[in-house]
Amino acid sequence: MARKPEHKQSSADKALKVLDLFTEDFPAWTVEMLMKELDATRATTYRYVKVLYDAGLLATGAGSSYVLGPRIIQLDRQIQRSDPLLQIALPMLEEEKSPLIGSKSISSLYGDQVLSVYVEKCDLDIFLTMQRGRVFPLVYGAPSRIILAHLPPYQMKNFYIANAEDIACAHLGETWEDFRTSMQRLRKQGYCIGSEINPTVVGISAPIFHDKSAVSASLSYVRRLEITSDAQKAELAELVVAAADRISKQLLSYRPERGTRGPVFTTPRMSV
Amino acid sequence: MARKPEHKQSSADKALKVLDLFTEDFPAWTVEMLMKELDATRATTYRYVKVLYDAGLLATGAGSSYVLGPRIIQLDRQIQRSDPLLQIALPMLEEEKSPLIGSKSISSLYGDQVLSVYVEKCDLDIFLTMQRGRVFPLVYGAPSRIILAHLPPYQMKNFYIANAEDIACAHLGETWEDFRTSMQRLRKQGYCIGSEINPTVVGISAPIFHDKSAVSASLSYVRRLEITSDAQKAELAELVVAAADRISKQLLSYRPERGTRGPVFTTPRMSV
DNA sequence: TCGGGAATCTCACTTATTGAGATCGACACC
DNA sequence: GGTGTCGATCTCAATAAGTGAGATTCCCGA
C-alpha cells in the first residue's frame, strides 16, 4: 500500500525507501545527499544504491548522481502488455468516434487508491491534467467515486470506518447511512459526473467490472466544460456507460492466452 | 546492470529478484508458485512479497495472485516528467511534419544497453515493433549503433574487449582495428541506417549529445521500406541529423528549474 | 455469523548487515 | 598513451538482522 510508513526495520525495506526520495522535484541524487537524507554511512548508502542499481531501478546520471533506472520503463511496458483491461479496452475505444468526446481515460483501482492507466486526447484544444500514472484517493474525482460506489459492502464499510472524515469533507455523507445512500444513488445512476480534478472540463465516469460485482476500474469521457450543454452531458453519459458495459462484458469472458498462468486483475485490499 | 546474476546473497537482492519473475508470459504469480520458483519457505516468500507490496512494486491480483504494482506506473510518469531529453525533444519533434517520416523514436543509453524511451507513429499504415520500454544491446539496430559509434574511446575499447564476439557476429569488425575504423566511418557519416530490428521498415538514427563528446541517446526516423527510394533515404538522413543536432544544442544549454538539484542525464558505465 | 484459505506471527537458530578505514578502479586531463 | 582524482568497493569484527516450521489471525464470500 506504499503509503503507511512501517516501523519494522529490514534491509530490503530500507533500500527500497531510497526510491521514495526520487520525486519530481528531486529526480537526481548524489550518494552524499542520500547519506544525509538516510542518515546512513557511506558504505551502507552505497550498498542500498547498489542493490537498486543492480535491479535496474536506479541508473547513474551525470555528475555522479543517480536517477530512476531503465527497469521501471521496461516494467511499465510489461504491465501495459499484460493488462487484460488495456488489451480489451483500447481497441474498443479506438472505434468510439463521437465528436462529443474530448478525451478518454481509464483509471484502475489499486488497494485504496485509484491510478490513471490510460489517457487519450481527442479534442486538440482541451487542456488535460490527467496523465497515465497519476494517483487519486477513492473519494476524489469522478473516476474514483464511481469505483467507490461499486465496492462490495464490507469493503465500503471498512473504507468508511477508516476515512469517515475525508468522506464528510468530500460531501459524500456525514454518517455511514448518509454515505451508503449517496453511494446507492450513484450506483443507480450508473455513472458519476464532475469537474473536480480539472475545473475546465466536465468528466463522466462509468464503472468497469472484471467479475460480476467486482469493480476494478472506470472509464471516463471528458469534454471542455464551456462548450458542453446539459443534453450533451446526458449523451456523453449514455456513451460512457455503454462503452464501459461492453468492456466489462468482454472482461468477464476474458481468458488469457500464450501460457499466461492466470488473470491479471488487481483486487483491492481495504485493511484498516 | 540488471542482467549479470550475482552470487552474492543479500536479502534485498533476493526480494528484488522476485520482480524478475514477472515477465510478459507470467504476469501473475501466486505465493505457492513463487515458493517453488524461489525454493523458499512460505514465510520467507511472504516476506519478500510484503516488502515489494509495501513499496507498491507488487499488487494483489485476482485469485490471490500478485501482479506488478501501481508504483511502477507512477515512477514511469516521474521519469517522463523529469527527463530533460523528453522535455526538450518532444516539443521539437511535434513541429517536424515531413510526410517522409513514418515514425519517430528516441532511444537512450543505459549502462551498456539502449532503451527505447519514446515512439510516435505518424504513418498510420506502418507496422511498428519499436515501443517505449524495449531494450536492445549496443550492437543491434541503428539506434544502438549510432550511439555505440560515438562512445568515448576508453568506453568503446572496454566494450570491445567485453563483447568482441558479438561485435564480430554483427559484422562490425573482426579485430579492434576493424571495429574502430567502422565506427569512425559511422561517426563521419553522422547517422546509421538499417532495417535490422524491423525488416518492413528502414530506420535512420542520429546521435544526441547531452554534453560535447558525451552521447546519451539517439533519434530515429522510420519509414516503410517498400515505399522508400534512395533519394528519400538521403533526405530522411538529413532531417534526422538536423533534428538530433537541434536537440543536442538545446540539451547543452539545459538548466533545470524548480528546485531540481542537478541534471538528470544518464551516463554509461562500461565495467567489464 | 461462520468457514476456508490467505497472510501474519512466534521463537529458537542461523546468517547477513553495519560502520570505519583502506583499497581499488573508472574516468578526465594532458 | 600515462597519470591523478575522486567515486565505488572491499575487509573484518561486532551487531542486528533474516530464516524456517508451525500456530494463529485475519480477510472475505456465502
XYZ file of C-alpha atoms in Angstrom, chain B:
272
model
C 23.329 -3.536 -14.846
C 20.407 -5.716 -14.043
C 21.499 -8.684 -16.087
C 24.546 -10.393 -14.719
C 23.412 -12.779 -11.991
C 25.348 -12.134 -8.817
C 26.319 -14.885 -6.436
C 26.264 -12.508 -3.503
C 23.445 -13.263 -1.099
C 21.622 -10.331 0.369
C 18.026 -10.318 1.427
C 17.270 -7.196 -0.538
C 18.777 -8.792 -3.627
C 16.676 -11.847 -3.129
C 13.497 -9.842 -2.639
C 14.142 -7.791 -5.761
C 14.850 -10.929 -7.753
C 11.163 -11.713 -7.377
C 10.470 -8.878 -9.781
C 12.387 -10.722 -12.477
C 9.765 -13.461 -12.482
C 7.032 -11.119 -13.622
C 7.571 -11.475 -17.330
C 5.174 -10.986 -20.163
C 4.278 -14.664 -20.219
C 3.844 -14.929 -16.465
C 2.372 -11.639 -15.309
C 0.608 -13.117 -12.284
C 2.053 -15.308 -9.547
C 0.563 -16.929 -6.506
C 2.683 -17.303 -3.412
C 2.655 -21.078 -3.883
C 4.156 -20.670 -7.338
C 6.733 -18.213 -6.075
C 7.725 -20.614 -3.289
C 8.537 -23.338 -5.791
C 10.340 -20.940 -8.099
C 12.416 -19.326 -5.365
C 12.881 -22.568 -3.447
C 11.963 -20.734 -0.273
C 9.599 -21.446 2.557
C 6.147 -19.932 2.754
C 7.132 -17.447 5.452
C 10.154 -16.203 3.535
C 8.234 -15.904 0.299
C 5.556 -13.874 2.024
C 8.245 -11.663 3.492
C 9.731 -10.933 0.082
C 6.315 -10.280 -1.360
C 5.415 -8.000 1.525
C 8.486 -5.862 1.004
C 7.660 -5.373 -2.651
C 3.986 -4.957 -1.936
C 4.616 -2.264 0.650
C 6.829 -0.485 -1.843
C 3.977 -0.631 -4.369
C 6.007 -2.681 -6.817
C 3.559 -5.563 -6.482
C -0.207 -5.509 -6.138
C -2.723 -8.207 -5.355
C -4.388 -9.663 -8.410
C -7.466 -11.768 -8.859
C -7.384 -15.278 -7.420
C -4.910 -14.464 -4.664
C -2.169 -13.785 -7.138
C 0.294 -10.938 -7.281
C 0.957 -8.699 -10.240
C 3.254 -5.762 -10.915
C 2.124 -2.813 -8.859
C 0.987 0.753 -9.353
C 4.252 2.264 -8.201
C 5.894 1.232 -11.427
C 3.413 3.242 -13.460
C 3.851 6.210 -11.138
C 7.625 6.068 -11.344
C 7.476 5.824 -15.105
C 5.452 9.007 -15.156
C 8.023 10.644 -12.933
C 10.827 9.683 -15.276
C 8.940 11.113 -18.220
C 8.274 14.340 -16.384
C 11.806 14.852 -15.167
C 13.751 13.678 -18.191
C 15.224 16.778 -19.848
C 15.688 14.867 -23.077
C 11.957 14.246 -23.435
C 11.105 17.727 -22.209
C 13.195 19.249 -24.930
C 12.807 16.748 -27.727
C 9.048 16.217 -27.697
C 8.036 19.802 -28.477
C 10.685 19.932 -31.182
C 9.541 16.684 -32.740
C 5.981 17.919 -32.784
C 6.994 20.621 -35.226
C 8.667 18.162 -37.554
C 5.954 17.410 -40.057
C 7.700 15.961 -43.111
C 5.454 13.379 -44.796
C 8.502 11.205 -45.317
C 8.564 10.329 -41.634
C 6.536 7.234 -40.819
C 7.586 7.119 -37.205
C 9.853 8.985 -34.822
C 11.537 7.419 -31.856
C 14.097 8.203 -29.211
C 16.406 5.667 -27.619
C 18.516 6.258 -24.539
C 21.773 4.744 -23.416
C 21.589 2.983 -20.071
C 24.745 1.240 -18.999
C 25.626 -0.960 -21.945
C 22.085 -1.228 -23.200
C 19.883 1.005 -25.253
C 16.308 1.583 -24.189
C 13.542 2.945 -26.352
C 12.017 5.835 -24.415
C 9.675 7.390 -26.947
C 7.863 6.153 -30.042
C 5.467 8.118 -32.195
C 3.504 6.653 -35.084
C 2.988 9.136 -37.928
C 2.131 6.901 -40.874
C -0.970 5.002 -39.807
C -0.160 2.099 -42.133
C 3.290 1.444 -40.749
C 3.867 -1.683 -38.705
C 5.960 -0.841 -35.672
C 7.754 -3.225 -33.360
C 9.504 -0.442 -31.502
C 7.834 0.522 -28.270
C 8.710 2.551 -25.193
C 10.430 0.148 -22.853
C 12.053 -2.162 -25.367
C 15.714 -2.834 -24.697
C 18.449 -3.522 -27.215
C 22.124 -4.382 -26.937
C 24.547 -1.743 -28.154
C 25.430 -3.761 -31.259
C 21.899 -4.350 -32.501
C 19.922 -1.927 -34.599
C 20.572 1.515 -35.981
C 19.537 3.449 -32.837
C 22.046 1.468 -30.818
C 24.890 1.519 -33.307
C 24.982 5.227 -33.811
C 25.305 5.555 -30.047
C 27.998 2.899 -29.956
C 29.920 4.747 -32.619
C 30.005 7.899 -30.520
C 31.107 6.386 -27.233
C 34.265 7.904 -25.748
C 37.392 5.953 -26.727
C 38.001 4.178 -23.435
C 34.391 3.076 -23.236
C 34.463 1.817 -26.776
C 37.646 -0.076 -26.046
C 36.178 -1.617 -22.937
C 33.046 -2.518 -24.764
C 35.069 -4.153 -27.494
C 37.063 -6.216 -25.035
C 33.900 -7.420 -23.329
C 31.881 -8.010 -26.485
C 34.346 -8.905 -29.218
C 32.321 -11.938 -30.317
C 29.016 -10.115 -30.530
C 30.703 -7.343 -32.477
C 32.160 -9.814 -34.939
C 28.814 -11.544 -35.336
C 27.201 -8.196 -36.070
C 29.832 -7.597 -38.790
C 31.115 -4.523 -37.056
C 34.713 -5.680 -37.202
C 36.767 -8.814 -36.711
C 39.507 -7.019 -34.816
C 39.768 -3.937 -32.657
C 41.227 -2.016 -35.562
C 38.421 -3.158 -37.866
C 35.879 -2.145 -35.299
C 37.470 1.195 -34.688
C 37.520 2.115 -38.356
C 33.949 1.002 -38.954
C 32.859 3.127 -36.011
C 34.904 6.005 -37.333
C 33.113 5.648 -40.657
C 29.747 5.789 -38.903
C 30.784 8.902 -36.986
C 31.882 10.583 -40.187
C 28.601 9.683 -41.868
C 26.746 11.183 -38.924
C 23.901 8.700 -38.958
C 23.206 4.970 -39.083
C 20.722 3.376 -41.430
C 19.283 -0.105 -41.185
C 16.334 -2.487 -41.246
C 17.671 -4.881 -38.677
C 15.095 -4.598 -35.912
C 12.054 -4.455 -38.167
C 12.596 -5.735 -41.719
C 9.487 -3.983 -43.069
C 10.884 -0.529 -42.392
C 14.036 1.447 -42.873
C 15.273 3.365 -39.869
C 17.770 6.175 -39.765
C 19.317 7.185 -36.467
C 21.358 10.184 -35.433
C 23.155 10.719 -32.143
C 22.023 13.092 -29.411
C 24.594 14.570 -27.048
C 23.936 15.946 -23.612
C 27.451 17.198 -23.361
C 30.031 17.825 -26.010
C 31.551 14.430 -26.721
C 29.104 12.602 -24.425
C 26.460 10.699 -26.303
C 23.330 9.931 -24.367
C 20.644 8.958 -26.842
C 19.663 8.724 -30.482
C 16.822 9.986 -32.591
C 15.385 7.748 -35.290
C 13.120 8.442 -38.206
C 11.468 5.402 -39.705
C 9.695 4.778 -42.996
C 8.141 1.779 -44.674
C 10.869 0.102 -46.668
C 8.731 -0.696 -49.708
C 7.848 2.933 -50.396
C 11.265 4.425 -49.771
C 13.632 5.486 -52.556
C 17.326 6.131 -52.142
C 16.749 9.834 -52.533
C 14.208 9.705 -49.745
C 16.646 7.864 -47.541
C 19.125 10.645 -48.064
C 16.513 13.264 -47.274
C 15.428 11.442 -44.128
C 19.031 11.198 -43.044
C 19.432 14.937 -43.427
C 16.260 15.550 -41.472
C 17.135 13.269 -38.599
C 20.676 14.561 -38.286
C 19.445 18.146 -38.278
C 16.764 17.414 -35.687
C 19.170 15.495 -33.453
C 21.616 18.380 -33.665
C 18.954 20.840 -32.628
C 18.032 18.671 -29.669
C 21.676 18.359 -28.682
C 22.148 22.129 -28.851
C 19.183 22.639 -26.535
C 20.389 19.948 -24.161
C 23.795 21.591 -23.895
C 22.209 24.781 -22.651
C 19.656 22.999 -20.468
C 19.386 24.256 -16.954
C 16.981 22.565 -14.601
C 14.228 24.553 -12.974
C 12.011 24.306 -9.959
C 14.455 23.263 -7.300
C 15.781 20.405 -9.298
C 19.121 19.677 -7.796
C 21.008 18.662 -10.855
C 20.991 17.298 -14.358
C 19.131 14.094 -14.997
C 21.162 12.610 -17.790
C 22.305 9.075 -17.569
C 25.910 8.203 -18.065
C 27.104 4.821 -19.166
C 29.215 2.576 -17.073
C 31.268 0.131 -19.028
C 32.790 -2.054 -16.376
C 33.872 -5.453 -17.676
